[in-house]
């Protein structure tokens, strides 16, 4: 059967299965049909019969068996000893994933935070309402659910109870924290409650730089201890580094440190949102350099796991602010982009009835004036619609942040990409050259 609702992206370049951090898997319509039958109700023999018919050749059956083995190895499907009905594919009738901000209160004061303050938000919901949300998300099969803030561990009891309810319903629970409040005992509680993974911020290998960026002396040492405690309890930890003008020169050092202390790590440039709207933003060239650093392999070639796209993913993974306002994504907290307000509006109700959500999800890069003629539009997908809205007042406008960066990255892949990345970039180029 399928391991959780699967999602795939059908583009002019091809059809791609979205598998989170497992990389890029290209499929075709036959594979879509076969995976759609992996619903926990059919045996492998019944899937073969339904997909190929009674007159299927031995060769066709062998090909399908090889597909089963490949998908099982990738963690896409699993074999069960007894029927266990599941929905094979994400049907877009609910959020695929979700971010829940349980408070805006924070024990740090980061210079670039997406939130304008580190104080509790006026009108933050009662804990019981957050638990109701967790119950609805679990009943809808939303996974993963990311619990964040502010600093969510300032409401540790709430984070723990939400995790228990979500995990008990089979949802993946991911915690985003600065790590300062983590202790060995709390880490064990989080693990036992069902937190499977966590993200901890690590902005520099230099304690002084990290502490200055996060507005708190001693934050660096406490973050590293928090990472160690979480991993010691069995929680998978990734670090997240926001690169700006203050720590640009230290990017290689923090990357090296993160790979030593965590299970994996990511670097991203500062965004012009919240407190990030200041002069610490990187230039386009430096932002590109971060991406190239992460993409370049030991042989000097560029290796990218990008998946071709013809639209922004806005509206797939919403965020709920502490007062219950629901936005299409974590970067779209703007007046005019509100999808609804919980608990007055339920998740299922928003996904069934919101005209804004329907319009956002129907957007295609070929409908955007500044994108439809771009040779790299199936590499970029039109950039970020929230960024476009922030800059132009329209989510159909040009994204001035990602557009110039993606153009440079696409051309770099066409020049220096490894064999697989280069071939896929060329397919994006060829598809863009075709008449609509």
Coordinates of C-alpha atoms in Angstrom, one line a residue:
X1 CA 0.0 0.0 0.0
X2 CA 1.0 3.6 -0.4
X3 CA 3.0 5.0 2.6
X4 CA 0.7 7.9 3.3
X5 CA -1.0 10.2 0.8
X6 CA 1.4 10.6 -2.1
X7 CA 1.6 13.8 -4.2
X8 CA 2.8 14.2 -7.7
X9 CA 3.5 17.1 -10.0
X10 CA 2.4 16.9 -13.6
X11 CA 4.3 19.5 -15.7
X12 CA 5.1 20.1 -19.4
X13 CA 8.5 18.6 -18.6
X14 CA 7.2 15.4 -17.1
X15 CA 5.5 13.8 -14.1
X16 CA 7.3 13.8 -10.8
X17 CA 6.5 12.1 -7.5
X18 CA 7.1 14.4 -4.5
X19 CA 8.8 12.5 -1.8
X20 CA 10.0 15.1 0.6
X21 CA 13.8 14.7 1.3
X22 CA 14.1 11.5 -0.6
X23 CA 14.9 13.3 -3.8
X24 CA 13.3 13.3 -7.3
X25 CA 11.4 10.4 -8.7
X26 CA 10.1 10.7 -12.3
X27 CA 7.1 8.6 -13.1
X28 CA 4.6 8.2 -15.9
X29 CA 0.8 7.7 -16.2
X30 CA 1.1 4.0 -15.8
X31 CA 2.9 4.4 -12.5
X32 CA 0.3 6.8 -11.3
X33 CA -2.4 4.2 -12.1
X34 CA -0.5 1.5 -10.3
X35 CA 0.2 3.6 -7.2
X36 CA -3.5 4.6 -7.2
X37 CA -4.3 0.9 -6.7
X38 CA -2.0 0.7 -3.7
X39 CA -4.8 1.6 -1.4
X40 CA -4.3 -1.1 1.3
X41 CA -7.3 -3.0 -0.1
X42 CA -5.6 -4.8 -2.9
X43 CA -3.0 -7.6 -2.8
X44 CA 0.0 -7.2 -5.2
X45 CA -1.6 -9.8 -7.5
X46 CA -4.9 -7.9 -7.6
X47 CA -3.0 -4.7 -8.4
X48 CA -1.2 -6.5 -11.3
X49 CA -4.5 -7.8 -12.6
X50 CA -6.3 -4.4 -12.4
X51 CA -3.4 -2.6 -14.0
X52 CA -2.4 -5.0 -16.8
X53 CA -5.5 -7.2 -17.3
X54 CA -5.8 -11.0 -17.5
X55 CA -3.8 -11.2 -20.7
X56 CA -0.7 -9.5 -19.4
X57 CA 2.6 -11.0 -20.6
X58 CA 5.3 -12.4 -18.3
X59 CA 7.5 -9.5 -19.4
X60 CA 4.9 -6.9 -18.3
X61 CA 4.4 -8.6 -15.0
X62 CA 8.2 -8.6 -14.4
X63 CA 8.3 -4.9 -15.2
X64 CA 5.5 -4.2 -12.7
X65 CA 7.2 -6.4 -10.1
X66 CA 10.4 -4.4 -10.6
X67 CA 8.4 -1.2 -10.1
X68 CA 7.0 -2.5 -6.8
X69 CA 10.5 -3.3 -5.6
X70 CA 11.8 0.1 -6.6
X71 CA 8.9 2.0 -5.0
X72 CA 9.3 -0.1 -1.8
X73 CA 13.0 0.7 -1.7
X74 CA 12.2 4.4 -2.0
X75 CA 9.8 4.2 0.9
X76 CA 6.9 5.1 -1.4
X77 CA 4.9 1.8 -0.7
X78 CA 5.1 -0.8 2.1
X79 CA 3.8 -4.3 2.3
X80 CA 1.3 -5.2 4.9
X81 CA 0.2 -8.6 6.1
X82 CA -3.4 -7.6 6.4
X83 CA -5.7 -5.0 4.7
X84 CA -5.3 -1.5 6.0
X85 CA -7.2 1.0 3.8
X86 CA -5.4 4.2 2.9
X87 CA -5.9 7.0 0.4
X88 CA -3.0 6.6 -2.0
X89 CA -2.9 10.2 -3.4
X90 CA -3.3 13.6 -1.9
X91 CA -6.6 14.8 -3.4
X92 CA -6.2 18.6 -2.6
X93 CA -9.3 18.6 -0.5
X94 CA -7.3 19.5 2.6
X95 CA -3.9 20.9 3.5
X96 CA -1.0 18.5 2.6
X97 CA 1.0 19.8 5.5
X98 CA 0.6 22.7 8.0
X99 CA 2.5 25.0 10.2
X100 CA 0.9 26.0 13.5
X101 CA 2.3 29.0 15.4
X102 CA 1.2 28.5 18.9
X103 CA 2.6 31.8 20.2
X104 CA 4.6 34.8 19.0
X105 CA 6.3 35.1 22.4
X106 CA 10.0 34.4 22.2
X107 CA 13.0 34.3 24.4
X108 CA 15.3 35.7 21.7
X109 CA 15.2 38.8 19.6
X110 CA 16.5 37.8 16.2
X111 CA 17.5 40.7 13.9
X112 CA 15.8 39.1 10.9
X113 CA 12.7 37.4 12.4
X114 CA 9.7 36.9 10.1
X115 CA 7.6 38.2 13.0
X116 CA 7.8 42.0 13.8
X117 CA 7.9 41.4 17.6
X118 CA 8.9 38.7 20.0
X119 CA 5.9 39.4 22.2
X120 CA 2.7 37.4 22.7
X121 CA 0.2 38.3 20.0
X122 CA -3.0 40.0 21.0
X123 CA -5.9 37.5 20.9
X124 CA -3.8 34.4 21.0
X125 CA -6.1 31.3 21.1
X126 CA -6.7 29.3 24.2
X127 CA -4.8 26.0 24.4
X128 CA -8.1 24.1 24.0
X129 CA -8.6 25.6 20.6
X130 CA -5.2 24.6 19.4
X131 CA -6.0 21.1 20.5
X132 CA -9.2 21.2 18.6
X133 CA -7.2 22.2 15.5
X134 CA -4.8 19.3 16.1
X135 CA -7.8 17.0 16.2
X136 CA -9.2 18.3 13.0
X137 CA -5.8 18.2 11.2
X138 CA -5.3 14.6 12.4
X139 CA -8.8 13.6 11.2
X140 CA -8.0 15.1 7.8
X141 CA -4.7 13.3 7.5
X142 CA -2.6 16.5 7.4
X143 CA 1.1 15.5 7.7
X144 CA 3.5 16.7 8.6
X145 CA 2.3 19.3 11.1
X146 CA 5.0 21.7 12.1
X147 CA 4.7 23.2 15.6
X148 CA 6.4 26.6 15.8
X149 CA 6.3 30.1 17.2
X150 CA 7.8 32.5 18.4
X151 CA 9.4 29.9 20.6
X152 CA 6.9 27.0 20.9
X153 CA 8.6 25.5 24.0
X154 CA 7.5 28.6 26.0
X155 CA 4.2 26.6 25.7
X156 CA 5.8 23.2 26.2
X157 CA 2.7 21.6 27.7
X158 CA 0.6 22.6 24.7
X159 CA 3.3 21.5 22.2
X160 CA 3.5 18.1 24.0
X161 CA -0.3 17.5 24.0
X162 CA -0.7 18.6 20.4
X163 CA 2.1 16.1 19.5
X164 CA 0.5 13.3 21.3
X165 CA -2.8 13.8 19.5
X166 CA -1.2 14.2 16.1
X167 CA 1.2 11.4 16.4
X168 CA -1.5 9.1 17.8
X169 CA -3.4 9.7 14.6
X170 CA -0.4 8.8 12.4
X171 CA 0.7 12.4 11.6
X172 CA 4.4 13.3 11.4
X173 CA 5.2 16.0 14.0
X174 CA 8.0 18.4 13.4
X175 CA 9.1 21.0 16.0
X176 CA 10.8 24.3 15.1
X177 CA 12.7 25.7 18.1
X178 CA 15.7 27.8 19.0
X179 CA 16.8 25.0 21.4
X180 CA 17.3 27.2 24.4
X181 CA 14.7 25.6 26.6
X182 CA 15.5 22.0 25.7
X183 CA 16.8 19.8 28.5
X184 CA 17.5 16.0 28.4
X185 CA 14.2 15.5 30.3
X186 CA 12.1 17.7 28.0
X187 CA 13.7 16.1 24.9
X188 CA 12.6 12.7 26.1
X189 CA 9.1 14.0 26.8
X190 CA 9.0 15.4 23.3
X191 CA 10.1 12.1 21.8
X192 CA 7.7 10.1 23.8
X193 CA 4.9 12.5 22.8
X194 CA 5.6 11.8 19.1
X195 CA 7.9 14.5 17.9
X196 CA 9.9 12.7 15.2
X197 CA 12.0 15.6 14.0
X198 CA 13.0 19.1 15.0
X199 CA 14.7 22.2 13.5
X200 CA 17.1 24.2 15.6
X201 CA 18.5 27.6 14.4
X202 CA 22.3 27.9 14.1
X203 CA 23.4 31.1 12.6
X204 CA 27.1 30.9 13.0
X205 CA 30.0 28.7 14.1
X206 CA 31.2 31.8 16.0
X207 CA 29.3 32.2 19.3
X208 CA 29.6 36.0 19.2
X209 CA 28.0 36.3 15.7
X210 CA 25.2 33.8 16.6
X211 CA 24.4 35.6 19.9
X212 CA 24.5 39.0 18.2
X213 CA 22.1 37.9 15.5
X214 CA 19.7 36.3 18.0
X215 CA 19.9 39.1 20.5
X216 CA 20.9 37.0 23.5
X217 CA 24.3 36.3 25.1
X218 CA 25.0 32.6 25.5
X219 CA 22.4 31.5 22.9
X220 CA 25.0 29.7 20.8
X221 CA 26.1 27.3 23.5
X222 CA 22.5 26.6 24.6
X223 CA 21.4 25.9 21.0
X224 CA 24.2 23.4 20.6
X225 CA 23.3 21.7 23.9
X226 CA 19.7 21.6 22.8
X227 CA 20.6 19.9 19.5
X228 CA 22.6 17.3 21.4
X229 CA 19.8 16.7 23.9
X230 CA 17.2 16.3 21.1
X231 CA 19.3 13.9 19.2
X232 CA 20.2 12.0 22.4
X233 CA 16.5 11.4 22.9
X234 CA 16.1 9.9 19.4
X235 CA 14.7 13.0 17.5
X236 CA 16.1 13.7 14.1
X237 CA 17.5 17.3 14.0
X238 CA 18.3 19.7 11.2
X239 CA 19.8 23.0 11.7
X240 CA 18.7 26.2 9.9
X241 CA 21.0 29.1 9.1
X242 CA 19.7 32.4 7.9
X243 CA 22.5 34.0 6.0
X244 CA 22.8 37.8 5.8
X245 CA 25.5 40.4 5.7
X246 CA 26.4 39.7 9.4
X247 CA 27.4 36.1 8.9
X248 CA 28.0 35.9 5.1
X249 CA 31.8 35.4 5.6
X250 CA 31.2 32.5 8.0
X251 CA 28.9 30.5 5.9
X252 CA 31.4 27.7 5.2
X253 CA 32.2 27.4 8.8
X254 CA 28.6 27.1 10.0
X255 CA 27.9 24.6 7.3
X256 CA 30.8 22.4 8.4
X257 CA 29.7 22.7 12.1
X258 CA 26.1 21.9 11.3
X259 CA 27.1 18.7 9.5
X260 CA 29.0 17.6 12.6
X261 CA 26.3 18.3 15.2
X262 CA 23.1 17.6 13.4
X263 CA 21.5 15.0 11.1
X264 CA 21.3 17.5 8.2
X265 CA 21.3 21.2 7.7
X266 CA 20.1 24.0 5.5
X267 CA 21.2 27.5 4.7
X268 CA 18.8 30.2 3.3
X269 CA 19.1 33.9 2.7
X270 CA 17.3 36.5 4.8
X271 CA 13.8 37.3 3.6
X272 CA 12.4 40.9 3.5
X273 CA 9.6 40.0 5.9
X274 CA 8.9 41.2 9.4
X275 CA 12.2 42.4 11.1
X276 CA 13.9 41.1 7.9
X277 CA 12.9 44.3 6.1
X278 CA 16.2 46.0 6.7
X279 CA 19.6 46.6 5.1
X280 CA 21.0 43.2 6.1
X281 CA 19.7 41.5 3.0
X282 CA 22.2 39.8 0.7
X283 CA 22.8 41.0 -2.8
X284 CA 21.5 38.7 -5.6
X285 CA 25.1 37.6 -6.3
X286 CA 25.7 36.5 -2.7
X287 CA 22.3 34.8 -2.5
X288 CA 23.2 32.9 -5.7
X289 CA 26.6 32.0 -4.2
X290 CA 24.8 30.3 -1.3
X291 CA 22.9 28.0 -3.6
X292 CA 25.9 27.3 -5.7
X293 CA 27.9 26.4 -2.6
X294 CA 25.2 23.9 -1.6
X295 CA 24.8 22.4 -5.1
X296 CA 28.5 22.0 -6.0
X297 CA 29.8 18.4 -5.6
X298 CA 33.3 17.2 -4.9
X299 CA 34.1 17.2 -8.7
X300 CA 33.1 20.8 -9.0
X301 CA 29.9 20.1 -10.9
X302 CA 26.5 21.5 -9.9
X303 CA 24.2 18.8 -8.6
X304 CA 20.6 19.9 -8.1
X305 CA 17.6 17.9 -6.9
X306 CA 15.2 20.5 -8.3
X307 CA 11.8 19.2 -9.5
X308 CA 10.4 21.0 -12.6
X309 CA 7.3 23.1 -11.7
X310 CA 4.8 25.3 -13.4
X311 CA 3.4 27.0 -10.4
X312 CA 4.2 28.1 -6.8
X313 CA 3.1 25.7 -4.1
X314 CA 1.2 28.4 -2.3
X315 CA -2.0 27.0 -0.8
X316 CA -0.6 23.5 -0.2
X317 CA 0.8 24.0 3.3
X318 CA -0.9 26.8 5.2
X319 CA 0.2 28.5 8.4
X320 CA -2.1 29.4 11.3
X321 CA -1.1 32.4 13.4
X322 CA -1.6 32.3 17.1
X323 CA -4.9 34.2 16.8
X324 CA -6.3 31.6 14.5
X325 CA -5.8 33.5 11.2
X326 CA -4.9 31.1 8.4
X327 CA -2.7 32.1 5.5
X328 CA -1.8 30.2 2.4
X329 CA 1.8 29.7 3.4
X330 CA 4.4 30.7 5.9
X331 CA 5.5 33.7 3.8
X332 CA 2.0 35.1 3.0
X333 CA 1.0 36.8 6.2
X334 CA -0.5 39.8 4.5
X335 CA -3.8 41.6 4.8
X336 CA -5.7 40.5 1.8
X337 CA -4.3 36.9 1.8
X338 CA -6.2 35.6 4.8
X339 CA -8.0 32.3 4.0
X340 CA -10.1 32.3 7.1
X341 CA -9.9 32.3 10.9
X342 CA -10.1 29.3 13.1
X343 CA -12.2 28.2 14.9
X344 CA -14.9 30.2 13.1
X345 CA -13.7 28.7 9.9
X346 CA -12.7 25.0 9.9
X347 CA -9.8 23.7 7.8
X348 CA -12.1 21.5 5.8
X349 CA -14.5 24.4 5.2
X350 CA -11.7 26.7 4.0
X351 CA -10.4 24.0 1.6
X352 CA -13.9 23.5 0.2
X353 CA -15.2 27.0 0.0
X354 CA -12.4 29.6 -0.1
X355 CA -12.4 31.5 -3.5
X356 CA -9.0 33.0 -2.8
X357 CA -7.5 29.5 -2.2
X358 CA -9.1 28.2 -5.4
X359 CA -7.6 31.1 -7.4
X360 CA -4.2 30.7 -5.8
X361 CA -4.1 27.0 -6.6
X362 CA -5.2 27.5 -10.2
X363 CA -2.3 29.9 -11.0
X364 CA 0.1 28.7 -13.7
X365 CA 3.4 30.2 -14.7
X366 CA 2.1 30.6 -18.3
X367 CA -0.6 33.0 -17.0
X368 CA 1.9 35.4 -15.4
X369 CA 2.9 38.3 -17.7
X370 CA 6.5 38.5 -16.8
X371 CA 7.0 34.7 -16.8
X372 CA 5.3 33.3 -19.8
X373 CA 8.2 34.2 -22.1
X374 CA 11.0 33.2 -19.7
X375 CA 13.2 30.2 -20.8
X376 CA 13.6 29.1 -17.2
X377 CA 10.0 29.2 -16.2
X378 CA 9.6 25.5 -15.6
X379 CA 12.7 25.5 -13.4
X380 CA 11.4 28.5 -11.4
X381 CA 7.6 27.9 -11.5
X382 CA 7.1 31.7 -11.3
X383 CA 8.9 32.2 -8.0
X384 CA 7.0 33.0 -4.8
X385 CA 3.5 34.4 -5.1
X386 CA 3.7 35.8 -1.6
X387 CA 6.8 37.8 -2.5
X388 CA 5.1 39.1 -5.6
X389 CA 2.1 40.2 -3.5
X390 CA 4.4 42.0 -1.0
X391 CA 6.2 43.9 -3.7
X392 CA 3.4 44.6 -6.2
X393 CA 0.1 44.2 -4.3
X394 CA -0.9 41.3 -6.6
X395 CA -0.1 37.6 -6.3
X396 CA 0.0 37.6 -10.1
X397 CA 2.8 40.1 -10.2
X398 CA 6.6 39.5 -10.6
X399 CA 8.6 38.1 -7.7
X400 CA 11.5 40.5 -7.5
X401 CA 13.4 38.4 -5.0
X402 CA 13.5 34.9 -6.5
X403 CA 13.2 35.8 -10.2
X404 CA 16.7 37.2 -10.7
X405 CA 18.2 34.5 -8.5
X406 CA 16.5 31.6 -10.3
X407 CA 17.5 33.0 -13.7
X408 CA 21.2 32.9 -12.7
X409 CA 20.9 29.4 -11.1
X410 CA 19.2 28.0 -14.2
X411 CA 21.8 29.3 -16.5
X412 CA 24.5 27.9 -14.2
X413 CA 23.0 24.5 -14.3
X414 CA 23.0 24.6 -18.1
X415 CA 26.7 25.5 -18.1
X416 CA 28.0 23.4 -15.2
X417 CA 25.3 20.9 -14.2
X418 CA 26.2 17.2 -13.7
X419 CA 24.8 14.8 -16.2
X420 CA 21.4 14.3 -14.5
X421 CA 20.9 18.0 -13.6
X422 CA 22.0 19.2 -17.0
X423 CA 19.7 16.8 -18.8
X424 CA 16.7 17.9 -16.7
X425 CA 17.5 21.6 -17.1
X426 CA 17.7 21.1 -20.9
X427 CA 14.3 19.5 -20.8
X428 CA 12.9 22.5 -19.0
X429 CA 14.5 24.7 -21.6
X430 CA 13.0 22.6 -24.5
X431 CA 9.5 22.6 -22.9
X432 CA 9.6 26.4 -22.5
X433 CA 10.4 26.7 -26.2
X434 CA 7.3 24.8 -27.2
X435 CA 4.2 26.7 -28.2
X436 CA 1.4 26.6 -25.6

